mmCIF file of C-alpha atoms in Angstrom:
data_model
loop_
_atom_site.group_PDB
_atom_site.id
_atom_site.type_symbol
_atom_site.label_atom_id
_atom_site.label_comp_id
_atom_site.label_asym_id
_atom_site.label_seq_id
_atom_site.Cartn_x
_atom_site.Cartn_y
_atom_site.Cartn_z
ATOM 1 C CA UNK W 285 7.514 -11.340 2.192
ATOM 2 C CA UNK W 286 5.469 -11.352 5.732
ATOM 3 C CA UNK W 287 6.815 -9.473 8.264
ATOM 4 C CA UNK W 288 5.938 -10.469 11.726
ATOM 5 C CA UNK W 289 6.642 -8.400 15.271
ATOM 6 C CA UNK W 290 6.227 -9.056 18.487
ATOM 7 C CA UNK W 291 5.367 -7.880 21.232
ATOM 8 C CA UNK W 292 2.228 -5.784 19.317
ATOM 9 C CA UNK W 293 1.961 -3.602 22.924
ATOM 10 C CA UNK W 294 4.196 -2.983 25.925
ATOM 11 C CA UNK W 295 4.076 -0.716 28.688
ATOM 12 C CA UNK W 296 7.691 0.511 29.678
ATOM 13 C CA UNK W 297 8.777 2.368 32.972
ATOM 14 C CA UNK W 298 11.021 4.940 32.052
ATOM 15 C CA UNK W 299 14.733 4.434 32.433
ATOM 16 C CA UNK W 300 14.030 0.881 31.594
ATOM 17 C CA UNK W 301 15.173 -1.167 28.438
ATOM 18 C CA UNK W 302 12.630 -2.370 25.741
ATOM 19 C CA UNK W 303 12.827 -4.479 22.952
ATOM 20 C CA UNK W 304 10.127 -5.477 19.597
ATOM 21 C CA UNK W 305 11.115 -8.818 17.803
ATOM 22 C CA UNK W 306 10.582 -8.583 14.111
ATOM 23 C CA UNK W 307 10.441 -11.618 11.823
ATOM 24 C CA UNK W 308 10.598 -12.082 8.268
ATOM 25 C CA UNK W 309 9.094 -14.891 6.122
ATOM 26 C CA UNK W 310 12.481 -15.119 3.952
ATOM 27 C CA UNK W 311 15.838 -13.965 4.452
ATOM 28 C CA UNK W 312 16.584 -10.112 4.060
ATOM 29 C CA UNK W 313 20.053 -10.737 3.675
ATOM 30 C CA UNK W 314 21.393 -9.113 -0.090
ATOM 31 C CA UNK W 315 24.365 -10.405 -1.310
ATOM 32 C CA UNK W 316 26.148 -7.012 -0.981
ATOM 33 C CA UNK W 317 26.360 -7.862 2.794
ATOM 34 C CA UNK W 318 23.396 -5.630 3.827
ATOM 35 C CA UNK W 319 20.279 -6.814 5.450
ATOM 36 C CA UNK W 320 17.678 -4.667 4.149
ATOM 37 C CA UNK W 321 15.145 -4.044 7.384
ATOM 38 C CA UNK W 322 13.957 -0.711 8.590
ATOM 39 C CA UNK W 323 12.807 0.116 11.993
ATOM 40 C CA UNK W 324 9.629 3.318 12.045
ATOM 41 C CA UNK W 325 8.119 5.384 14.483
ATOM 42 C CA UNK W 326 5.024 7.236 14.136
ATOM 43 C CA UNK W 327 4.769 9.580 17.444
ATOM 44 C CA UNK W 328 1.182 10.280 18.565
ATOM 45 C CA UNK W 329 -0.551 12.283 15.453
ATOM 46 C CA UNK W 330 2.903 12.140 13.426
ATOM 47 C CA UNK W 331 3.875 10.540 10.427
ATOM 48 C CA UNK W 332 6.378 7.884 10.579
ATOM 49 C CA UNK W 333 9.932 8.827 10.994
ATOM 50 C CA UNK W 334 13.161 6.484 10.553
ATOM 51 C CA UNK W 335 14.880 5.402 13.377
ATOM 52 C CA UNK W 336 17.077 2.230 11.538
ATOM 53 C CA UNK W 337 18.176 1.441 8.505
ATOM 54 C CA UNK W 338 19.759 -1.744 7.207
ATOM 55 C CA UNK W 339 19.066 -3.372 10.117
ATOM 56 C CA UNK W 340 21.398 -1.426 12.404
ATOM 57 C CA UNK W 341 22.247 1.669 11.007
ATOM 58 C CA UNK W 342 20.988 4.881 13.296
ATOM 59 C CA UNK W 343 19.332 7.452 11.522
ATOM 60 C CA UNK W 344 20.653 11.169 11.683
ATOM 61 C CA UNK W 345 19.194 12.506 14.824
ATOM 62 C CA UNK W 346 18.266 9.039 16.138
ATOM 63 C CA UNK W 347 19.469 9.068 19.774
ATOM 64 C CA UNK W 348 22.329 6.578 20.913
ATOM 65 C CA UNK W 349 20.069 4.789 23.010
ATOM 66 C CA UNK W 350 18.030 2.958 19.953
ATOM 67 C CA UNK W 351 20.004 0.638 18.401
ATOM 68 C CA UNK W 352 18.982 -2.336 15.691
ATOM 69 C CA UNK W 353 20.541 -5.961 15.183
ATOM 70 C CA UNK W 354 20.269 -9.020 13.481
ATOM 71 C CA UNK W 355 20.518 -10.495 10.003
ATOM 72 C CA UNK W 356 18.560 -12.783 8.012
ATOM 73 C CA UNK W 357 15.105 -12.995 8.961
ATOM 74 C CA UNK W 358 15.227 -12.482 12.650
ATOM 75 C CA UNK W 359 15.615 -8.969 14.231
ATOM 76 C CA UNK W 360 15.445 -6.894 17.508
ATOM 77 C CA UNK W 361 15.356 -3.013 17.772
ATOM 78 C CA UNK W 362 16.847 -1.716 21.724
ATOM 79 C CA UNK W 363 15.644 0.780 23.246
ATOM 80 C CA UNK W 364 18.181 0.283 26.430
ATOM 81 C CA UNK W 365 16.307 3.211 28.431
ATOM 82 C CA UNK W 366 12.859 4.676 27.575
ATOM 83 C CA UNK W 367 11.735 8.134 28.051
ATOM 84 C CA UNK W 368 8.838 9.958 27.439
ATOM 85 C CA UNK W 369 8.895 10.969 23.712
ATOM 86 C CA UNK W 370 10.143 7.313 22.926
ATOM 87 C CA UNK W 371 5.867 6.660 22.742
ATOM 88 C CA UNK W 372 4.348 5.511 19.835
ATOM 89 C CA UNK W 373 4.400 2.829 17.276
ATOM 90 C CA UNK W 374 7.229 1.120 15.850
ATOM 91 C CA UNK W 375 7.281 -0.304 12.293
ATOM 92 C CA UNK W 376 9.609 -3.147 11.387
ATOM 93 C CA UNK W 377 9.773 -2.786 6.867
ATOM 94 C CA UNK W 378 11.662 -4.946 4.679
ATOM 95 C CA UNK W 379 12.856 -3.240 1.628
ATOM 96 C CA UNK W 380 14.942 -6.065 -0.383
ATOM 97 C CA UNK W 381 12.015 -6.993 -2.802
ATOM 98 C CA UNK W 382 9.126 -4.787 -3.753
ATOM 99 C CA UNK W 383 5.958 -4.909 -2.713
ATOM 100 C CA UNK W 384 7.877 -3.552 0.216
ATOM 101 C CA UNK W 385 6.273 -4.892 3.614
ATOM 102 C CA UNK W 386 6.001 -3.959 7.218
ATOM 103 C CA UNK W 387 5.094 -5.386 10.210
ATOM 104 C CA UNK W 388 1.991 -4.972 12.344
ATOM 105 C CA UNK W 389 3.243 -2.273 14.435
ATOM 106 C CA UNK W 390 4.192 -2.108 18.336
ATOM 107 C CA UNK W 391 2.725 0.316 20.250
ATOM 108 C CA UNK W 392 5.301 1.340 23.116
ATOM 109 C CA UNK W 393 3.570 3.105 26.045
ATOM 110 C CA UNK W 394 5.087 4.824 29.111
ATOM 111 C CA UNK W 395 3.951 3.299 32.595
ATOM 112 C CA UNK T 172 15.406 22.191 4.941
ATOM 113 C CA UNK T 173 14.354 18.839 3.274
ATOM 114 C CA UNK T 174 10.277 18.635 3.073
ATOM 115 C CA UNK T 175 7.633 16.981 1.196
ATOM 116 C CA UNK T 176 4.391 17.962 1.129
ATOM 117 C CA UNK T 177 1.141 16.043 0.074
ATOM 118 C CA UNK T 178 -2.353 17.489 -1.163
ATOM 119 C CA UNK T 179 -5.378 17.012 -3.035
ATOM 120 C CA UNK T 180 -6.869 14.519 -0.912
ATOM 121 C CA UNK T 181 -10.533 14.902 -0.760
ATOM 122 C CA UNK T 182 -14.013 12.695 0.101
ATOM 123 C CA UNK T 183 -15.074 10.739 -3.326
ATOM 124 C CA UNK T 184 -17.214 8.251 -4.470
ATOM 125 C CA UNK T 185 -16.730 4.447 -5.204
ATOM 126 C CA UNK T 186 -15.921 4.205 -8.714
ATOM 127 C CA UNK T 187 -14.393 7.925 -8.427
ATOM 128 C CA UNK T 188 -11.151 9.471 -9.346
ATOM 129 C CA UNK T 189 -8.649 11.182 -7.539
ATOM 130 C CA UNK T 190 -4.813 12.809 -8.154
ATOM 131 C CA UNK T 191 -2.761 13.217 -5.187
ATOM 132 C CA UNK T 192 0.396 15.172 -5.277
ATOM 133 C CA UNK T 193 3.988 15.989 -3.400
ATOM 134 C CA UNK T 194 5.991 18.401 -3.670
ATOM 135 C CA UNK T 195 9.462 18.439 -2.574
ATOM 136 C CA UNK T 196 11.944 20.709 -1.264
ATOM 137 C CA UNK T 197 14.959 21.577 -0.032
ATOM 138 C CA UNK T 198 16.955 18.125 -1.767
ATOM 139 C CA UNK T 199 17.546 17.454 -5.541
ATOM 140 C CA UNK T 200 14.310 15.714 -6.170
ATOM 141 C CA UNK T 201 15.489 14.033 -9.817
ATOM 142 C CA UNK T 202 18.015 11.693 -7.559
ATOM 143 C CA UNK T 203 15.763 10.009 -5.133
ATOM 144 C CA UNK T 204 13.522 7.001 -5.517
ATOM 145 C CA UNK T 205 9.900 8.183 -4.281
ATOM 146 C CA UNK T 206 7.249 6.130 -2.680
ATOM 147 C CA UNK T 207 3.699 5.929 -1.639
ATOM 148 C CA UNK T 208 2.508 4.127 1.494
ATOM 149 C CA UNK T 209 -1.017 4.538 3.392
ATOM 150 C CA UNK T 210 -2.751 4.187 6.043
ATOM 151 C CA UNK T 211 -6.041 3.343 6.787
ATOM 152 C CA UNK T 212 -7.892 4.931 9.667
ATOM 153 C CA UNK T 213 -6.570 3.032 13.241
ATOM 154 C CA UNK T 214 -4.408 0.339 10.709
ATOM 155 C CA UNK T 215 -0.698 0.019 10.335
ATOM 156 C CA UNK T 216 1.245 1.203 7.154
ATOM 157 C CA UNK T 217 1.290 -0.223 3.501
ATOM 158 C CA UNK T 218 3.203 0.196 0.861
ATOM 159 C CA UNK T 219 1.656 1.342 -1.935
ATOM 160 C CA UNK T 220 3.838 2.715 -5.135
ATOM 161 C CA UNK T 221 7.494 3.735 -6.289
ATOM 162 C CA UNK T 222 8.781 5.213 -8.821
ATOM 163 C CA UNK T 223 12.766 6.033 -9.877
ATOM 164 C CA UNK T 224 14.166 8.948 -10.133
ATOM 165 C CA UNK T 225 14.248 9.413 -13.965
ATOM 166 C CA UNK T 226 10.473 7.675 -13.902
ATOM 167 C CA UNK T 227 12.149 4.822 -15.827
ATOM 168 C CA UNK T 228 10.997 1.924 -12.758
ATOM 169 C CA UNK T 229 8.066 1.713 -11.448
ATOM 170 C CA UNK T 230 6.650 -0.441 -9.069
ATOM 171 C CA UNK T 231 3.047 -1.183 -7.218
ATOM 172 C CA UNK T 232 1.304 -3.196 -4.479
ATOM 173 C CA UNK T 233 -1.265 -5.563 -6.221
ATOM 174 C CA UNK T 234 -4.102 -3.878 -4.519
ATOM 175 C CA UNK T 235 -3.762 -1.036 -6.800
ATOM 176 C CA UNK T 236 -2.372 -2.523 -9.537
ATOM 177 C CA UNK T 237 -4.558 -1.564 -12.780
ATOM 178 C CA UNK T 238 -6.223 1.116 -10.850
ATOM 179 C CA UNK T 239 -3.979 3.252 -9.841
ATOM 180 C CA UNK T 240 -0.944 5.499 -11.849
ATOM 181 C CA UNK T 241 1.847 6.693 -10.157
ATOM 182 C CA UNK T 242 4.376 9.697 -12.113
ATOM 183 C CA UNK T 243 6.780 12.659 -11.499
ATOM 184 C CA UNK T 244 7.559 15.662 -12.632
ATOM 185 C CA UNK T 245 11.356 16.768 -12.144
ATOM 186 C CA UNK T 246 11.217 19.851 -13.574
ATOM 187 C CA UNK T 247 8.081 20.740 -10.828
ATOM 188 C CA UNK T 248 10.251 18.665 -7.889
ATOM 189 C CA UNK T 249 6.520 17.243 -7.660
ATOM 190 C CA UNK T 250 5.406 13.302 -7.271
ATOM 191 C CA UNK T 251 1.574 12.121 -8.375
ATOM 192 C CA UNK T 252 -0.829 9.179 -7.561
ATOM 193 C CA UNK T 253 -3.770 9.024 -9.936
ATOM 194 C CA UNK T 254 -6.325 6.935 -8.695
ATOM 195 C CA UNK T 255 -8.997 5.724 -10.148
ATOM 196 C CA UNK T 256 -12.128 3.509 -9.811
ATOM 197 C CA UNK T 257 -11.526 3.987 -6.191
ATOM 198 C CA UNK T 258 -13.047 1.914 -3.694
ATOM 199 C CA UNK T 259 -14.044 1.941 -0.011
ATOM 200 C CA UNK T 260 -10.471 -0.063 1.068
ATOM 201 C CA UNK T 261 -9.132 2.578 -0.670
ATOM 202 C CA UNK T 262 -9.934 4.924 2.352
ATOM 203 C CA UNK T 263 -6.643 6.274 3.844
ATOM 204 C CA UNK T 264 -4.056 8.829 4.894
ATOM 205 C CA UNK T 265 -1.586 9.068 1.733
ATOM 206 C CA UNK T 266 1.837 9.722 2.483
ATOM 207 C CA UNK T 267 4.962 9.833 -0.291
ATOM 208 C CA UNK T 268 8.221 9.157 1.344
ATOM 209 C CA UNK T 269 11.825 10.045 -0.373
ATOM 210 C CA UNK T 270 14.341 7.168 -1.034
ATOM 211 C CA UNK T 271 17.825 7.874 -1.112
ATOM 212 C CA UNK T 272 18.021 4.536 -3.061
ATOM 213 C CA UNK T 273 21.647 3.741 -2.281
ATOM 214 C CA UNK T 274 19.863 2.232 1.526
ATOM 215 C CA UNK T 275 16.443 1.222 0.324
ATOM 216 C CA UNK T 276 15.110 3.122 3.277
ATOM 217 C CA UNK T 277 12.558 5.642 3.452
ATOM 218 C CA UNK T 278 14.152 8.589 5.052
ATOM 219 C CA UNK T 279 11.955 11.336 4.889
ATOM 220 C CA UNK T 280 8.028 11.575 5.110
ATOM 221 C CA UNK T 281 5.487 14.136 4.278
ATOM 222 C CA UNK T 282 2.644 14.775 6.667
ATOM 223 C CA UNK T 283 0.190 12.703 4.635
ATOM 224 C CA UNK T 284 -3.034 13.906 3.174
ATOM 225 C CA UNK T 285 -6.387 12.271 3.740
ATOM 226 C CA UNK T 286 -8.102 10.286 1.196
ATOM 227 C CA UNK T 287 -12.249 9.073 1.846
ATOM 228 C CA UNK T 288 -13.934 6.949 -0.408
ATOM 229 C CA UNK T 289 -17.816 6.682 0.703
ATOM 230 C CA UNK T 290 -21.215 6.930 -0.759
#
């Protein structure tokens, strides 16, 4: 499986809403009803963290303003209103089929 | 507190071996899935290994396939990558991840530990 994002870089005034595409090559879609897409963020000198899981899950500690949707093989994490510590790069993964892939990467910078 | 914790990476040769290692914390390390992904210097991440809970599945990325071993240890709480007849694309940070399995997510990261392969 391929996994494909877009935008690879934005620059984001805080306060405003961003958003990373992330496209898969074949459907992520199990049977059980869950789509199985991540969404990662490695801070500045940090290892990656999860923000989303299955698609649209929040992760514990994840704030309220990230959010994750979609199903099959197209997908969108929200940010609806950046701040500061929101920098880095995001990781789209698929994990229905090993080898597990990821996307490129984002890289979300403040303006 | 949950925690992982990588080590014994290290400059080595092409054609060299190495044995990285993670040790857990803080969770019951038997019931978790654990994983290897890496990262090579300014490149995104790639997945590299997993390996069940009891040891009893085992998966890897065809890069390493052949070349490198991953294993665990319950009774140390401690998860291993041997890898040998390394090469320069081999250069990377090394980080294991924990999977609670029932998500297929990778829900907790160690801080990674540095591998170099150079002449």
């Amino acid at each position: 499986i391929v996994m494909t994002q877009s935008p690879l870089s934005m620059s984001v005034t805080p306060g405003e809403a961003a958003s990373i595409s992330c496209r898969s090559s074949q459907s992520l879609l199990h049977s059980n009803g869950n789509n199985y897409l991540d969404w990662y963020v490695q801070k500045p000198g940090q290892s990656p963290q999860l923000v989303i899981y299955v698609a649209s899950s929040r992760a514990s500690g994840v704030p309220d303003r990230f959010s994750g949707s979609g199903s099959g093989t197209d997908f969108t994490l929200k940010i609806s209103r950046v701040e500061a510590e929101d920098v880095g790069v995001y990781y789209c993964m698929e994990s229905l089929q090993t080898p597990w892939a990821f996307g490129q990467g984002t890289r979300v910078e403040i303006k | 507190e949950a925690q992982l914790v990588e080590s014994g990476g290290d400059l080595v040769q092409p054609g060299g071996s190495l044995r990285l290692s993670c040790t857990a914390s803080g969770f019951t390390f038997s019931s978790y899935y654990m994983h290897w992904v890496r990262q090579a210097p300014g490149e995104g991440l790639v997945w590299v290994s997993q390996i069940k809970g009891d040891g009893s599945t085992i998966r890897y990325a065809d890069p390493v396939q052949g070349r490198f071993t991953i294993s665990r240890d319950n009774a140390k709480n401690t998860l291993y990558l041997q890898m040998d007849s390394l090469r320069v694309e081999d250069t990377a940070i090394y980080y294991c991840a924990r999977d609670p399995q029932s998500d297929l997510t990778l829900d907790l990261w160690g801080q990674g530990t540095l591998v170099t392969v150079s002449s």
